[in-house]
Amino acid sequence: MQDPMPSREPLWFLDTRVTVLISCSEGTDRISLLEHLAAHGDSPPLHIHRDEDEVFHILEGELRFVLGDRTVRALPGQSLVAPKGLAHTYRVEAAAGARWLTVTCGEKFERFVRAVGRPAAGPGLPPRSGPPTAQQAQALAAIALQHGIELVGPPLA
């Protein structure tokens, strides 16, 4: 019998901390539940998931999302979906940072996080790395594309 408890695997993913609470390999529907912790100002590049919807549920802080042509602010207790095929990104607006859950059905996003991430070397966030070099940005885009994610624009300022 499979252990029903989530596998907590904290990773430093870019400038964030991501904990895999439930891995896509734990159930038959390939659902992943990831917890994210990020500092004020954190924003990934504008991107499109080609194969998976991405559901966000805010636990702490405030995030500003761009979902296609809409801008939405999300506060604790609020949830939203970024449907596959829709360009989206977010920016952490809260001065103290933010914490949220991401749910996807399919393995590509979780595997992307694992491919880019590294085991967290301690509690909290990784040391800030600053803007990526052109070579780092190109490498990230290539790894993302291998996982069905296309980077299509810059992070939010």
Short mmCIF file of N, CA and C in Angstrom, two decimals, residues 85-154:
data_model
loop_
_atom_site.label_atom_id
_atom_site.label_comp_id
_atom_site.label_asym_id
_atom_site.label_seq_id
_atom_site.Cartn_x
_atom_site.Cartn_y
_atom_site.Cartn_z
N GLY A 85 -2.28 26.97 -22.52
CA GLY A 85 -2.35 27.76 -23.74
C GLY A 85 -2.48 29.25 -23.52
N LEU A 86 -2.66 29.70 -22.27
CA LEU A 86 -2.82 31.12 -21.97
C LEU A 86 -1.52 31.67 -21.37
N ALA A 87 -0.98 32.71 -21.98
CA ALA A 87 0.24 33.33 -21.44
C ALA A 87 -0.07 33.94 -20.08
N HIS A 88 0.81 33.67 -19.11
CA HIS A 88 0.58 34.18 -17.76
C HIS A 88 1.90 34.33 -17.00
N THR A 89 1.84 35.12 -15.96
CA THR A 89 2.93 35.28 -15.01
C THR A 89 2.34 35.90 -13.75
N TYR A 90 3.19 36.12 -12.76
CA TYR A 90 2.76 36.77 -11.52
C TYR A 90 3.91 37.61 -11.01
N ARG A 91 3.60 38.45 -10.04
CA ARG A 91 4.61 39.21 -9.30
C ARG A 91 4.17 39.25 -7.85
N VAL A 92 5.10 38.95 -6.94
CA VAL A 92 4.81 39.04 -5.51
C VAL A 92 4.80 40.51 -5.13
N GLU A 93 3.65 40.99 -4.65
CA GLU A 93 3.49 42.41 -4.31
C GLU A 93 3.67 42.67 -2.82
N ALA A 94 3.45 41.68 -1.97
CA ALA A 94 3.54 41.88 -0.52
C ALA A 94 5.00 42.10 -0.10
N ALA A 95 5.24 43.11 0.73
CA ALA A 95 6.59 43.41 1.19
C ALA A 95 7.22 42.23 1.93
N ALA A 96 6.41 41.47 2.64
CA ALA A 96 6.91 40.32 3.40
C ALA A 96 7.01 39.05 2.56
N GLY A 97 6.71 39.14 1.27
CA GLY A 97 6.74 37.96 0.41
C GLY A 97 5.38 37.29 0.35
N ALA A 98 5.34 36.11 -0.24
CA ALA A 98 4.06 35.40 -0.39
C ALA A 98 4.30 33.90 -0.35
N ARG A 99 3.20 33.21 -0.04
CA ARG A 99 3.20 31.74 -0.02
C ARG A 99 1.90 31.30 -0.67
N TRP A 100 1.99 30.33 -1.57
CA TRP A 100 0.81 29.85 -2.28
C TRP A 100 0.99 28.40 -2.70
N LEU A 101 -0.12 27.80 -3.09
CA LEU A 101 -0.13 26.44 -3.60
C LEU A 101 -0.37 26.47 -5.10
N THR A 102 0.27 25.54 -5.80
CA THR A 102 0.02 25.35 -7.22
C THR A 102 -0.39 23.90 -7.43
N VAL A 103 -1.47 23.71 -8.18
CA VAL A 103 -1.95 22.38 -8.52
C VAL A 103 -1.91 22.23 -10.03
N THR A 104 -1.34 21.13 -10.50
CA THR A 104 -1.38 20.80 -11.92
C THR A 104 -1.76 19.33 -12.05
N CYS A 105 -2.37 19.00 -13.17
CA CYS A 105 -2.71 17.62 -13.48
C CYS A 105 -1.86 17.22 -14.67
N GLY A 106 -0.87 16.42 -14.42
CA GLY A 106 0.14 16.07 -15.41
C GLY A 106 1.49 16.27 -14.77
N GLU A 107 2.50 15.69 -15.33
CA GLU A 107 3.80 15.70 -14.67
C GLU A 107 4.75 16.78 -15.14
N LYS A 108 4.42 17.51 -16.19
CA LYS A 108 5.42 18.39 -16.82
C LYS A 108 5.88 19.54 -15.92
N PHE A 109 4.96 20.24 -15.25
CA PHE A 109 5.38 21.36 -14.42
C PHE A 109 6.23 20.87 -13.24
N GLU A 110 5.76 19.84 -12.55
CA GLU A 110 6.56 19.31 -11.43
C GLU A 110 7.94 18.88 -11.91
N ARG A 111 8.00 18.21 -13.03
CA ARG A 111 9.31 17.75 -13.53
C ARG A 111 10.19 18.91 -13.96
N PHE A 112 9.59 19.99 -14.45
CA PHE A 112 10.35 21.20 -14.77
C PHE A 112 10.96 21.79 -13.50
N VAL A 113 10.15 21.89 -12.45
CA VAL A 113 10.65 22.40 -11.17
C VAL A 113 11.80 21.54 -10.67
N ARG A 114 11.67 20.24 -10.78
CA ARG A 114 12.74 19.33 -10.34
C ARG A 114 13.99 19.47 -11.21
N ALA A 115 13.81 19.67 -12.52
CA ALA A 115 14.95 19.79 -13.43
C ALA A 115 15.75 21.06 -13.18
N VAL A 116 15.06 22.15 -12.87
CA VAL A 116 15.72 23.43 -12.67
C VAL A 116 16.13 23.63 -11.20
N GLY A 117 15.34 23.05 -10.29
CA GLY A 117 15.59 23.23 -8.87
C GLY A 117 16.75 22.41 -8.35
N ARG A 118 17.08 22.70 -7.11
CA ARG A 118 18.13 21.94 -6.42
C ARG A 118 17.67 21.76 -4.98
N PRO A 119 18.12 20.72 -4.30
CA PRO A 119 17.69 20.53 -2.91
C PRO A 119 17.97 21.79 -2.09
N ALA A 120 17.00 22.20 -1.30
CA ALA A 120 17.17 23.38 -0.45
C ALA A 120 18.28 23.10 0.56
N ALA A 121 19.24 24.01 0.64
CA ALA A 121 20.39 23.83 1.52
C ALA A 121 20.11 24.30 2.93
N GLY A 122 18.89 24.76 3.18
CA GLY A 122 18.52 25.23 4.51
C GLY A 122 17.12 25.77 4.49
N PRO A 123 16.67 26.32 5.60
CA PRO A 123 15.32 26.88 5.63
C PRO A 123 15.25 28.19 4.84
N GLY A 124 14.07 28.59 4.50
CA GLY A 124 13.89 29.87 3.83
C GLY A 124 14.23 29.83 2.36
N LEU A 125 14.48 31.03 1.84
CA LEU A 125 14.73 31.22 0.41
C LEU A 125 16.21 31.07 0.08
N PRO A 126 16.50 30.76 -1.19
CA PRO A 126 17.90 30.70 -1.60
C PRO A 126 18.48 32.11 -1.68
N PRO A 127 19.79 32.23 -1.69
CA PRO A 127 20.38 33.55 -1.91
C PRO A 127 19.91 34.09 -3.26
N ARG A 128 19.56 35.36 -3.32
CA ARG A 128 19.07 35.95 -4.58
C ARG A 128 20.17 35.93 -5.62
N SER A 129 19.79 35.47 -6.79
CA SER A 129 20.79 35.34 -7.85
C SER A 129 20.83 36.53 -8.78
N GLY A 130 19.84 37.40 -8.72
CA GLY A 130 19.82 38.54 -9.62
C GLY A 130 19.34 38.13 -11.00
N PRO A 131 19.28 39.09 -11.93
CA PRO A 131 18.80 38.78 -13.28
C PRO A 131 19.71 37.75 -13.95
N PRO A 132 19.12 36.84 -14.73
CA PRO A 132 19.95 35.83 -15.40
C PRO A 132 20.76 36.46 -16.53
N THR A 133 21.89 35.83 -16.80
CA THR A 133 22.66 36.22 -17.98
C THR A 133 21.90 35.76 -19.21
N ALA A 134 22.29 36.23 -20.38
CA ALA A 134 21.65 35.80 -21.62
C ALA A 134 21.77 34.28 -21.78
N GLN A 135 22.91 33.74 -21.42
CA GLN A 135 23.13 32.29 -21.53
C GLN A 135 22.24 31.53 -20.55
N GLN A 136 22.09 32.02 -19.33
CA GLN A 136 21.21 31.38 -18.35
C GLN A 136 19.75 31.44 -18.79
N ALA A 137 19.33 32.58 -19.33
CA ALA A 137 17.95 32.73 -19.81
C ALA A 137 17.68 31.77 -20.96
N GLN A 138 18.64 31.62 -21.84
CA GLN A 138 18.50 30.70 -22.98
C GLN A 138 18.42 29.25 -22.50
N ALA A 139 19.23 28.89 -21.51
CA ALA A 139 19.20 27.54 -20.97
C ALA A 139 17.87 27.26 -20.27
N LEU A 140 17.36 28.23 -19.51
CA LEU A 140 16.08 28.07 -18.84
C LEU A 140 14.96 27.88 -19.86
N ALA A 141 14.98 28.67 -20.92
CA ALA A 141 13.96 28.55 -21.97
C ALA A 141 14.00 27.17 -22.62
N ALA A 142 15.19 26.64 -22.84
CA ALA A 142 15.31 25.32 -23.46
C ALA A 142 14.78 24.22 -22.54
N ILE A 143 15.11 24.30 -21.26
CA ILE A 143 14.61 23.29 -20.30
C ILE A 143 13.09 23.41 -20.17
N ALA A 144 12.58 24.63 -20.12
CA ALA A 144 11.14 24.84 -20.02
C ALA A 144 10.43 24.20 -21.23
N LEU A 145 10.95 24.44 -22.41
CA LEU A 145 10.34 23.91 -23.63
C LEU A 145 10.30 22.38 -23.62
N GLN A 146 11.34 21.76 -23.07
CA GLN A 146 11.36 20.30 -22.94
C GLN A 146 10.23 19.79 -22.05
N HIS A 147 9.69 20.67 -21.20
CA HIS A 147 8.63 20.31 -20.27
C HIS A 147 7.28 20.95 -20.64
N GLY A 148 7.14 21.33 -21.90
CA GLY A 148 5.87 21.84 -22.39
C GLY A 148 5.55 23.26 -21.97
N ILE A 149 6.58 24.03 -21.59
CA ILE A 149 6.39 25.41 -21.14
C ILE A 149 7.20 26.32 -22.06
N GLU A 150 6.52 27.28 -22.65
CA GLU A 150 7.19 28.21 -23.56
C GLU A 150 7.31 29.57 -22.90
N LEU A 151 8.53 30.09 -22.79
CA LEU A 151 8.75 31.43 -22.26
C LEU A 151 8.50 32.41 -23.39
N VAL A 152 7.56 33.35 -23.18
CA VAL A 152 7.14 34.23 -24.27
C VAL A 152 7.32 35.71 -23.96
N GLY A 153 7.82 36.03 -22.77
CA GLY A 153 8.01 37.45 -22.44
C GLY A 153 8.75 37.60 -21.14
N PRO A 154 9.01 38.84 -20.75
CA PRO A 154 9.79 39.10 -19.54
C PRO A 154 8.95 38.95 -18.27
#
